[in-house]
XYZ file of N, CA, C and O in Angstrom:
836
model
N 104.360 48.222 89.937
C 102.981 48.226 89.829
C 102.921 49.064 90.821
O 102.707 48.525 92.379
N 101.413 49.772 90.607
C 100.896 50.933 91.843
C 99.717 49.958 92.591
O 98.966 49.505 91.882
N 100.156 50.306 94.125
C 99.102 49.526 94.751
C 97.315 50.362 94.291
O 97.253 51.156 94.264
N 96.654 49.221 94.388
C 95.275 49.911 93.558
C 94.620 50.363 94.794
O 93.842 50.650 94.365
N 94.940 50.224 96.290
C 94.221 51.155 97.329
C 94.855 52.361 97.772
O 94.692 52.688 98.440
N 96.252 52.498 96.781
C 96.802 53.997 96.948
C 96.005 55.109 96.359
O 95.484 55.290 95.031
N 95.446 56.006 97.313
C 94.934 57.270 96.866
C 95.977 58.771 97.107
O 96.769 58.616 97.613
N 95.613 59.475 96.101
C 95.971 60.763 96.290
C 94.866 61.843 96.314
O 94.035 61.942 95.932
N 95.162 62.965 97.143
C 94.456 63.820 97.358
C 94.417 64.755 96.339
O 95.170 64.772 95.531
N 93.082 65.577 96.480
C 92.663 67.247 95.561
C 94.222 67.468 95.235
O 94.679 68.036 94.157
N 94.630 67.965 96.621
C 95.871 68.754 96.191
C 97.385 67.801 96.080
O 98.136 68.776 95.118
N 97.551 66.702 95.922
C 98.111 65.965 95.523
C 98.238 66.112 94.120
O 99.123 65.834 93.391
N 96.847 65.856 93.863
C 96.245 65.856 91.985
C 97.316 67.101 91.688
O 98.254 66.904 90.532
N 96.860 68.368 92.292
C 97.282 69.545 91.768
C 98.716 69.764 91.618
O 99.650 69.983 90.536
N 99.590 68.946 92.938
C 101.197 68.772 92.796
C 101.622 68.399 91.639
O 102.836 68.617 91.070
N 100.880 67.643 91.354
C 101.418 66.461 89.895
C 101.332 67.435 88.786
O 101.893 66.903 87.286
N 100.555 68.574 88.378
C 100.904 69.448 87.444
C 99.283 69.628 86.982
O 99.212 70.234 85.608
N 98.504 69.116 87.833
C 96.924 69.060 86.930
C 96.305 70.232 87.825
O 96.349 70.784 88.666
N 95.668 71.269 86.519
C 94.528 72.340 86.625
C 93.662 71.820 87.305
O 92.846 70.451 86.964
N 92.628 72.628 87.691
C 91.275 72.519 88.276
C 90.363 71.976 87.315
O 89.996 70.770 86.960
N 90.773 72.637 85.787
C 89.898 71.990 84.885
C 90.031 71.181 84.182
O 89.411 70.430 83.759
N 91.488 70.459 84.413
C 91.725 69.129 83.996
C 91.406 67.965 84.516
O 91.082 66.815 84.230
N 91.124 68.240 85.742
C 90.512 67.295 86.724
C 89.278 67.230 86.307
O 88.922 65.741 86.713
N 88.823 67.787 86.411
C 87.423 67.672 85.853
C 87.196 67.053 84.690
O 86.136 66.235 84.790
N 87.493 67.620 83.474
C 87.462 67.156 82.670
C 88.169 65.729 82.347
O 87.594 64.862 81.563
N 89.019 65.171 82.908
C 89.726 64.161 82.749
C 90.055 63.049 83.867
O 89.876 61.595 83.341
N 89.801 63.311 84.995
C 89.415 62.924 86.167
C 87.668 62.715 86.346
O 87.173 61.411 86.771
N 87.401 63.633 86.138
C 85.969 63.640 86.798
C 85.426 63.235 88.462
O 86.240 64.024 88.835
N 84.382 62.862 88.803
C 84.103 62.548 90.403
C 85.489 61.814 90.797
O 85.793 60.880 90.499
N 85.662 62.263 92.077
C 86.910 61.702 92.735
C 86.108 60.035 93.028
O 85.010 59.592 93.228
N 87.050 59.081 93.632
C 87.013 57.766 93.900
C 85.998 57.615 95.230
O 85.841 57.010 95.629
N 87.009 58.863 96.146
C 86.442 58.776 97.436
C 86.004 60.497 97.566
O 86.519 61.168 97.425
N 84.970 60.608 98.502
C 84.524 61.788 98.771
C 83.732 61.800 99.781
O 83.002 60.630 100.321
N 83.914 62.615 100.808
C 83.808 62.547 102.413
C 84.566 62.074 103.489
O 85.216 63.025 104.131
N 84.809 61.250 103.562
C 85.821 60.952 104.335
C 86.814 59.539 104.252
O 86.964 58.960 103.043
N 87.919 59.986 104.655
C 89.191 59.528 104.283
C 89.303 58.123 104.466
O 89.303 57.773 105.838
N 89.562 57.166 104.048
C 89.261 55.650 104.442
C 90.642 55.417 105.034
O 91.101 54.318 105.529
N 92.182 56.373 104.692
C 92.901 55.886 105.462
C 93.210 56.185 106.836
O 94.131 56.124 107.587
N 92.449 57.302 107.332
C 92.552 57.969 108.926
C 91.133 58.171 109.100
O 90.937 58.730 108.310
N 91.321 58.669 110.607
C 89.935 59.243 110.845
C 90.177 60.497 111.099
O 91.367 61.091 111.253
N 89.084 61.337 110.280
C 89.188 62.856 110.531
C 87.604 63.423 110.015
O 87.103 62.604 109.275
N 87.636 63.892 110.471
C 85.978 64.635 110.372
C 86.124 65.871 108.922
O 84.809 65.818 108.538
N 86.935 66.031 108.931
C 87.336 66.974 107.557
C 87.002 66.122 106.129
O 87.440 65.399 106.236
N 86.186 66.538 105.170
C 85.432 65.837 104.106
C 87.034 66.132 103.444
O 87.481 67.080 102.662
N 87.034 64.899 102.373
C 87.905 64.874 101.142
C 87.617 64.665 100.120
O 86.166 63.976 100.068
N 88.444 64.756 98.830
C 88.124 64.395 97.545
C 89.516 63.337 97.433
O 90.569 63.895 97.576
N 89.508 62.400 96.975
C 90.578 61.261 96.874
C 90.398 60.379 95.895
O 89.251 60.237 95.025
N 91.427 60.526 94.724
C 91.367 59.690 93.629
C 92.543 58.638 93.913
O 93.643 58.522 94.119
N 92.167 57.508 93.051
C 93.091 56.332 92.864
C 94.612 56.877 92.165
O 94.101 57.063 90.676
N 95.271 56.438 92.701
C 96.530 57.241 92.053
C 97.014 56.287 90.961
O 97.183 57.027 89.386
N 96.490 55.023 90.398
C 96.672 54.446 89.559
C 95.747 54.669 88.427
O 96.135 54.758 87.208
N 94.626 55.448 88.430
C 93.516 55.808 87.576
C 94.172 57.093 87.056
O 94.343 57.580 86.179
N 94.562 57.943 88.210
C 95.648 59.096 87.711
C 97.118 59.038 86.821
O 96.868 59.606 86.386
N 97.400 57.877 87.309
C 98.771 57.902 86.242
C 98.357 57.159 85.006
O 98.776 57.432 83.929
N 97.234 56.059 84.515
C 96.686 55.916 83.792
C 96.580 56.893 82.496
O 96.490 57.271 81.500
N 95.545 58.020 83.161
C 95.363 59.149 82.425
C 96.559 60.401 82.114
O 96.407 60.781 81.089
N 97.343 60.153 82.896
C 98.899 61.001 82.769
C 99.395 60.355 81.565
O 100.542 61.027 81.114
N 99.261 59.005 81.081
C 99.922 58.265 79.826
C 99.184 58.494 78.683
O 99.678 58.230 77.781
N 97.876 59.358 78.387
C 96.979 59.818 77.470
C 97.436 61.117 76.709
O 98.147 61.829 77.294
N 97.265 60.917 75.391
C 97.356 61.775 74.644
C 96.733 63.219 75.502
O 96.909 64.257 75.347
N 95.353 63.057 75.454
C 94.595 64.106 75.862
C 95.167 64.891 77.403
O 94.818 66.536 77.087
N 96.170 64.188 77.861
C 96.611 64.251 78.870
C 97.830 65.696 79.035
O 97.700 66.706 79.358
N 98.650 65.156 77.868
C 99.774 65.576 77.275
C 99.314 66.810 76.807
O 99.409 67.896 77.269
N 98.260 66.973 75.679
C 97.743 68.191 75.255
C 97.098 69.550 76.150
O 97.176 70.271 76.234
N 95.823 68.863 77.084
C 95.624 69.768 78.216
C 96.574 70.363 79.286
O 96.693 71.415 79.349
N 97.938 69.844 79.302
C 98.924 70.037 80.220
C 99.655 71.263 79.507
O 100.112 71.834 80.000
N 100.222 70.877 78.031
C 100.398 71.607 77.268
C 99.642 73.285 77.478
O 100.304 74.555 77.700
N 98.314 73.067 77.375
C 97.426 74.109 77.084
C 97.563 74.829 78.839
O 96.982 76.115 78.881
N 97.307 74.231 79.494
C 97.245 74.332 80.767
C 98.785 75.514 81.214
O 98.390 76.614 81.634
N 99.496 74.909 81.083
C 101.102 75.791 81.146
C 100.892 77.249 80.208
O 101.586 77.818 80.798
N 100.439 77.348 79.151
C 100.408 78.013 78.089
C 99.667 79.360 78.946
O 99.991 80.469 79.192
N 98.596 78.682 79.051
C 97.134 79.768 79.824
C 98.267 80.184 81.243
O 97.775 81.631 81.512
N 98.625 79.452 82.221
C 98.973 79.925 83.499
C 100.397 80.937 82.793
O 100.342 82.066 83.778
N 101.211 80.793 81.885
C 102.099 81.613 81.760
C 101.629 83.283 80.879
O 102.182 83.882 81.354
N 100.463 83.039 80.144
C 99.763 84.254 79.967
C 99.340 84.909 81.060
O 99.085 85.974 81.240
N 98.737 84.149 82.210
C 98.136 84.871 83.260
C 99.239 85.182 84.254
O 99.178 86.413 84.489
N 100.671 84.806 84.257
C 101.414 85.274 84.974
C 102.060 86.494 84.044
O 102.439 87.771 84.962
N 101.928 86.467 82.847
C 102.575 87.655 81.888
C 101.925 89.217 82.091
O 102.265 89.899 82.407
N 100.266 88.490 82.552
C 99.486 89.569 82.310
C 99.424 90.578 84.181
O 99.534 91.110 83.974
N 99.540 89.311 84.952
C 99.750 90.153 86.221
C 101.298 90.843 86.245
O 101.515 91.823 86.613
N 102.276 90.246 85.633
C 103.245 91.409 85.703
C 103.135 92.727 85.072
O 103.644 93.748 85.509
N 102.203 92.580 83.754
C 101.994 93.885 83.146
C 101.160 94.938 84.087
O 101.404 96.162 84.047
N 100.299 94.073 84.830
C 99.410 95.115 85.690
C 100.380 95.355 86.737
O 99.974 96.997 87.051
N 101.249 95.203 87.271
C 102.214 95.715 88.244
C 102.919 96.779 87.919
O 102.977 97.786 88.281
N 103.259 96.287 86.743
C 104.448 97.409 85.838
C 103.710 98.556 85.685
O 103.891 99.847 85.991
N 102.343 98.535 85.071
C 101.352 99.536 84.827
C 101.019 100.357 85.712
O 101.051 101.611 86.093
N 100.582 99.388 87.245
C 100.258 100.451 88.565
C 101.183 101.383 89.081
O 101.451 102.456 89.309
N 102.495 100.476 88.829
C 103.464 101.248 89.225
C 104.154 102.660 88.562
O 104.317 103.785 88.903
N 103.769 102.491 87.074
C 103.995 103.554 86.265
C 102.994 104.762 86.581
O 103.381 105.589 86.632
N 102.200 104.328 86.834
C 100.997 105.414 86.900
C 100.902 105.968 88.521
O 100.923 107.375 88.487
N 101.228 104.988 89.358
C 102.044 105.588 90.355
C 103.074 106.518 90.639
O 103.203 107.494 91.551
N 104.165 106.612 89.891
C 105.135 107.511 90.039
C 105.558 108.591 89.043
O 106.188 109.087 89.099
N 104.340 108.143 87.895
C 104.640 109.513 86.734
C 104.391 110.608 87.295
O 103.211 110.833 88.185
N 105.109 111.857 87.293
C 104.749 113.074 87.697
C 103.635 113.646 86.543
O 103.550 113.771 85.369
N 102.351 113.913 87.022
C 101.387 114.806 86.320
C 101.447 116.245 86.724
O 101.632 116.689 87.598
N 102.291 116.294 85.075
C 102.176 118.070 85.455
C 100.987 118.898 84.581
O 100.652 118.542 83.396
N 100.618 119.752 85.344
C 99.023 120.583 85.128
C 99.574 121.496 84.337
O 100.068 122.462 84.866
N 98.799 121.837 83.387
C 99.221 123.271 82.946
C 98.900 124.511 83.514
O 97.988 124.342 84.123
N 99.653 125.312 83.693
C 99.173 126.564 84.541
C 98.308 127.526 83.958
O 99.626 128.432 82.877
N 97.647 128.025 84.080
C 96.705 128.969 83.218
C 95.968 129.893 84.300
O 95.393 129.677 85.189
N 96.027 131.318 83.980
C 95.629 132.724 84.630
C 94.060 132.172 84.700
O 93.442 131.732 83.726
N 93.392 132.162 85.725
C 91.893 131.770 85.451
C 90.842 132.352 84.970
O 90.042 131.362 84.289
N 91.228 133.538 84.282
C 90.207 134.088 83.414
C 90.593 133.740 81.821
O 89.255 133.142 81.620
N 92.054 133.244 81.911
C 92.357 132.211 80.651
C 91.666 130.699 80.419
O 91.294 130.419 79.543
N 91.579 130.577 81.983
C 90.982 129.046 82.326
C 89.851 129.199 81.545
O 88.992 128.104 81.083
N 88.986 129.947 82.149
C 87.197 130.165 82.098
C 87.391 130.066 80.889
O 86.400 129.400 79.852
N 88.091 131.179 79.723
C 87.770 130.809 78.375
C 87.838 129.764 77.923
O 87.347 129.228 77.112
N 88.908 129.248 77.885
C 89.274 127.848 77.260
C 88.248 126.685 77.637
O 87.948 126.125 76.999
N 87.849 126.759 78.989
C 86.909 125.756 79.375
C 85.337 125.856 78.503
O 85.098 125.099 78.165
N 85.040 127.506 78.367
C 83.434 127.541 78.004
C 84.104 127.371 76.421
O 83.107 126.390 75.806
N 84.793 127.564 75.829
C 85.385 127.121 74.467
C 85.288 125.389 74.433
O 84.447 124.672 73.245
N 85.970 124.835 75.259
C 85.868 123.310 75.331
C 84.605 122.915 75.120
O 84.476 121.862 74.610
N 83.589 123.334 76.275
C 82.426 122.706 76.591
C 81.667 123.002 74.977
O 81.034 121.907 74.794
N 81.674 123.970 74.419
C 80.779 124.382 73.389
C 81.254 123.471 72.462
O 80.351 122.989 71.377
N 82.674 123.147 72.205
C 82.791 122.349 71.035
C 82.440 120.654 71.272
O 81.991 120.402 70.032
N 82.303 120.538 72.412
C 81.519 119.058 72.814
C 80.686 119.047 72.491
O 79.610 118.512 72.188
N 79.434 120.287 72.958
C 78.133 120.162 72.865
C 77.824 120.176 71.060
O 77.243 119.588 70.804
N 78.765 121.066 70.605
C 78.423 121.019 69.115
C 78.674 119.576 68.293
O 78.016 119.023 67.135
N 79.730 118.782 68.901
C 80.122 117.845 68.669
C 78.817 116.520 68.641
O 78.606 115.736 67.974
N 78.136 116.839 69.851
C 76.511 116.091 70.065
C 75.820 116.283 69.227
O 74.894 115.487 68.951
N 75.841 116.967 68.365
C 74.593 117.752 67.423
C 73.386 118.385 67.890
O 73.504 118.990 69.438
N 72.466 118.392 67.611
C 71.352 119.189 68.504
C 70.764 118.635 69.931
O 70.315 119.496 70.568
N 71.488 117.284 70.065
C 71.166 116.970 71.568
C 72.112 117.671 72.032
O 71.566 117.308 73.591
N 72.703 118.297 72.250
C 73.889 119.393 73.077
C 72.998 119.994 73.865
O 71.958 120.728 73.725
N 73.173 119.908 75.465
C 71.896 120.579 76.481
C 72.299 121.879 76.595
O 71.492 122.628 76.627
N 73.404 122.157 76.409
C 74.000 123.523 77.381
C 73.817 124.029 78.655
O 73.509 125.094 78.814
N 73.745 122.801 79.193
C 73.425 122.963 80.807
C 74.398 124.163 81.124
O 75.575 123.737 80.916
N 74.065 124.709 82.430
C 75.135 125.394 82.912
C 74.578 126.698 82.556
O 75.710 127.451 82.858
N 73.968 127.305 81.472
C 74.036 128.570 80.943
C 72.995 129.061 81.348
O 71.615 128.555 80.972
N 72.450 130.412 81.919
C 71.324 131.008 82.197
C 70.890 131.670 80.947
O 71.545 131.418 79.966
N 69.333 131.720 81.071
C 68.815 132.119 79.515
C 69.666 133.445 79.009
O 69.831 134.201 79.768
N 69.906 133.291 77.821
C 70.386 134.639 77.252
C 71.770 134.758 77.414
O 72.557 135.697 76.847
N 72.717 133.878 78.289
C 73.927 133.909 78.462
C 74.598 133.457 77.451
O 75.954 133.396 76.798
N 74.346 132.086 76.594
C 74.880 131.621 75.673
C 75.399 132.517 74.501
O 74.655 133.010 73.886
N 76.651 132.554 74.303
C 77.231 133.509 73.021
C 77.555 134.601 73.386
O 77.808 135.630 72.479
N 77.556 134.702 74.680
C 77.791 136.885 74.910
C 79.389 136.164 75.914
O 79.979 137.319 75.909
N 80.040 135.274 75.307
C 81.701 135.033 76.174
C 81.663 134.190 77.215
O 80.516 134.060 77.989
N 82.821 133.647 77.564
C 82.916 132.915 78.749
C 82.465 133.455 79.928
O 82.913 134.791 80.087
N 81.942 132.908 80.738
C 81.538 133.362 81.771
C 80.265 134.094 82.190
O 79.634 134.379 83.123
N 79.607 134.721 80.997
C 78.761 135.797 81.243
C 77.300 134.857 81.396
O 77.339 134.310 80.393
N 76.663 135.059 82.485
C 75.337 134.458 82.254
C 75.654 132.939 82.881
O 74.322 131.799 82.941
N 76.840 132.516 83.171
C 77.086 131.406 83.497
C 76.717 131.203 85.078
O 76.959 131.571 86.361
N 76.331 129.830 85.393
C 75.825 129.448 86.978
C 77.526 128.969 87.433
O 78.241 128.638 86.590
N 77.992 129.831 88.698
C 79.399 129.276 88.867
C 79.611 127.589 88.912
O 80.898 127.564 88.611
N 78.820 127.323 89.530
C 79.237 125.740 89.816
C 79.872 124.595 88.526
O 80.550 124.094 88.242
N 78.543 125.262 87.345
C 78.601 125.046 85.936
C 80.260 125.537 85.106
O 80.700 124.632 85.028
N 80.432 126.116 85.994
C 82.095 126.935 85.328
C 82.945 126.183 85.855
O 83.953 125.855 85.375
N 82.963 125.609 87.183
C 83.702 125.179 88.026
C 84.038 123.641 87.161
O 84.834 122.933 87.084
N 82.723 122.935 86.937
C 82.486 121.631 86.258
C 83.737 121.764 85.271
O 84.658 120.834 84.427
N 83.440 122.736 84.313
C 83.848 123.205 82.683
C 85.234 122.934 82.995
O 86.075 122.435 82.094
N 85.703 123.770 83.854
C 87.128 124.211 84.122
C 87.915 122.734 84.225
O 88.942 122.315 83.760
N 87.439 121.553 85.351
C 87.665 120.428 85.411
C 87.776 120.058 84.288
O 89.102 118.926 84.052
N 86.755 119.664 83.950
C 86.661 118.904 82.750
C 87.510 119.171 81.575
O 88.277 118.370 80.990
N 88.125 120.796 81.450
C 88.877 121.095 80.391
C 90.314 120.605 80.657
O 91.237 119.733 79.860
N 90.887 120.648 81.931
C 91.933 120.420 82.585
C 92.428 118.433 82.634
O 93.440 118.561 82.063
N 90.779 118.536 82.426
C 90.807 116.526 82.438
C 91.704 116.052 80.927
O 92.044 115.243 80.684
N 90.603 116.894 80.226
C 90.971 116.738 78.760
C 92.663 117.234 78.557
O 93.284 116.236 77.690
N 93.070 118.211 78.828
C 94.655 118.606 78.455
C 95.318 117.591 79.493
O 96.796 117.332 78.906
N 94.806 116.555 80.058
C 95.781 115.819 80.919
C 95.413 114.406 80.203
O 96.208 113.121 80.608
N 95.596 114.246 78.943
C 94.473 113.050 78.387
C 95.676 111.760 78.237
O 96.246 111.029 77.852
N 97.044 112.717 77.685
C 98.110 112.426 77.466
C 98.465 111.709 78.055
O 99.441 110.066 77.877
N 98.338 111.310 79.675
C 98.604 110.614 80.439
C 98.101 109.230 80.751
O 98.247 108.056 81.181
N 97.263 108.950 79.785
C 96.248 107.431 79.291
C 97.056 106.668 78.665
O 96.634 105.758 78.980
N 98.129 107.173 78.037
C 99.052 106.202 77.206
C 99.319 105.212 78.360
O 100.314 103.974 78.021
N 99.873 105.809 79.458
C 100.292 105.087 80.787
C 99.510 103.826 80.836
O 99.679 102.253 81.332
N 98.402 103.418 80.368
C 97.255 102.384 80.385
C 97.456 101.524 79.416
O 97.098 100.404 79.289
N 98.269 101.834 78.403
C 98.570 100.823 77.073
C 99.230 99.601 77.618
O 100.180 99.418 78.668
N 98.320 98.553 77.015
C 99.010 97.360 77.313
C 98.162 96.312 78.098
O 98.235 95.213 78.409
N 97.260 97.255 78.923
C 96.386 96.523 79.756
C 94.934 96.106 79.228
O 94.271 97.031 78.455
N 94.318 95.205 78.957
C 93.400 94.611 77.945
C 92.321 93.806 78.817
O 92.656 93.391 79.804
N 91.187 94.244 79.049
C 89.799 93.639 79.610
C 89.912 93.867 80.446
O 90.317 94.761 81.357
N 89.885 93.065 81.662
C 89.568 93.488 83.301
C 90.779 93.312 83.996
O 90.938 93.490 85.173
N 92.057 92.971 83.387
C 93.363 92.604 84.112
C 93.702 93.566 84.666
O 94.665 94.304 83.953
N 93.339 93.960 85.540
C 94.068 95.550 86.277
C 93.539 96.633 85.547
O 94.147 97.482 86.199
N 93.004 96.796 84.696
C 92.662 97.889 83.829
C 91.662 99.087 84.769
O 91.812 99.951 84.770
N 90.553 98.549 85.201
C 89.586 99.240 86.229
C 90.274 99.627 87.241
O 90.557 100.694 87.570
N 91.518 99.046 87.780
C 92.586 99.502 88.882
C 93.193 100.505 88.928
O 93.387 101.244 89.179
N 93.616 100.465 87.316
C 94.792 101.248 86.881
C 93.539 102.613 86.401
O 94.796 103.706 86.900
N 93.310 102.577 85.647
C 92.628 103.793 85.718
C 91.503 104.364 86.509
O 91.497 105.720 86.534
N 91.511 103.891 87.340
C 90.887 104.658 88.822
C 91.913 105.552 89.352
O 91.881 106.470 90.138
N 93.425 104.438 89.581
C 94.362 105.257 90.102
C 94.872 106.337 89.324
O 95.142 107.461 89.964
N 94.905 106.194 87.771
C 95.207 107.186 87.209
C 94.397 108.563 87.202
O 94.532 109.920 87.787
N 92.892 108.294 87.532
C 92.090 109.417 87.634
C 91.796 109.767 88.696
O 92.118 111.238 88.997
N 92.752 109.742 90.011
C 92.603 109.842 91.226
C 94.005 110.424 91.036
O 94.293 111.784 91.532
N 94.799 110.338 90.693
C 96.113 111.048 90.529
C 95.767 112.315 89.571
O 96.665 113.559 90.055
N 95.119 112.187 88.674
C 95.062 113.427 88.016
C 94.020 114.449 88.806
O 94.508 115.685 88.409
N 93.297 114.089 89.105
C 92.297 114.904 90.044
C 92.973 115.446 91.106
O 92.809 116.881 91.356
N 93.736 115.052 91.575
C 94.588 115.578 92.692
C 95.972 116.412 92.342
O 96.008 117.370 93.117
N 96.586 116.405 91.062
C 97.587 117.034 90.443
C 96.629 118.600 90.198
O 96.835 119.529 90.367
N 95.470 118.287 89.201
C 94.214 119.396 89.441
C 93.913 120.222 90.329
O 94.158 121.478 90.890
N 93.836 119.444 91.691
C 93.590 120.033 93.081
C 94.614 120.968 93.587
O 94.335 121.901 94.203
N 95.729 120.373 93.044
C 96.855 121.103 93.952
C 97.084 122.322 93.359
O 97.439 123.351 93.464
N 97.222 122.372 92.054
C 97.579 123.306 91.099
C 96.346 124.417 91.243
O 96.806 125.937 91.051
N 95.054 124.408 90.866
C 94.084 125.283 90.933
C 93.177 124.838 92.167
O 92.105 124.427 92.687
N 93.335 125.426 93.459
C 92.994 125.774 94.963
C 91.119 125.568 94.775
O 90.583 124.702 95.462
N 90.854 126.054 93.885
C 89.737 127.139 93.876
C 88.590 125.820 92.879
O 87.460 125.429 92.748
N 89.473 124.759 92.555
C 88.894 123.483 91.736
C 88.517 122.082 92.981
O 88.485 121.506 92.270
N 89.412 122.360 93.692
C 89.567 121.269 94.886
C 88.607 120.295 95.119
O 88.337 119.114 95.038
N 86.963 121.094 95.499
C 86.412 120.662 95.803
C 85.177 119.552 94.883
O 84.892 118.593 94.809
N 85.429 120.369 93.761
C 85.098 119.728 92.262
C 85.817 117.968 91.977
O 85.348 117.146 91.692
N 87.086 118.271 92.253
C 87.935 117.397 91.953
C 87.890 116.089 93.290
O 87.817 115.016 92.829
N 87.217 116.616 94.374
C 86.917 115.693 95.359
C 85.800 115.017 95.270
O 85.952 113.777 95.082
N 85.234 115.953 95.121
C 83.610 115.076 94.308
C 83.898 113.765 92.911
O 83.205 113.133 93.078
N 84.731 114.296 92.098
C 84.592 113.145 90.834
C 85.620 112.078 91.528
O 85.409 110.835 91.126
N 86.586 112.018 92.261
C 87.303 111.350 92.899
C 86.408 110.448 93.509
O 86.337 109.048 93.713
N 85.216 111.074 94.673
C 84.749 110.000 95.278
C 83.438 109.425 94.429
O 83.342 108.218 94.230
N 83.336 109.958 92.997
C 82.500 109.336 91.913
C 83.402 107.932 91.535
O 82.575 106.411 91.059
N 84.002 107.966 91.294
C 85.564 106.938 90.774
C 85.618 106.000 91.769
O 85.342 104.705 91.220
N 85.020 106.348 93.217
C 85.492 104.903 93.813
C 83.859 104.432 93.674
O 84.247 103.130 94.265
């Protein structure tokens, strides 16, 4: 029979397979809080009577909670493994940027931008064109900085196939971290392939952080 004066610490309860949620819901308030009656110590403690812990461990509520807790822990472990695998894949995948002559890249960026504006409907702003510039062909009447942004935007769109590397990441479990890593790698690849776009890529990487 267990000694009624035998206590187990919070760490000891956890070692017996209890999660913090199980401790709160099944044990509730500790039997001793503050000073350890077994020894002199300035450090505050939470102690539970071992007899009470063992009694709860024999209940159906404990058994069902333990099963649920193990399933949740396994789910978290699987999500962490997936997060690490995706980050490794994103970090290792070669980002192949299409090589296009600058004049052709400008034409494609111009067409891509205006397709986006058309898809937005009447609210499309057409920002970046000077009055009278729209409709005269790629680059004519353009503010140079706007064309730079459009080229980067087009190339980022052309590389969206790499977004599949994020498949399997849901919610907050590493997805934001993986998305940021992918964005950085894509913009670094664009900057390396098109040095005249490097400054804009650095700006966007700064925004991503």
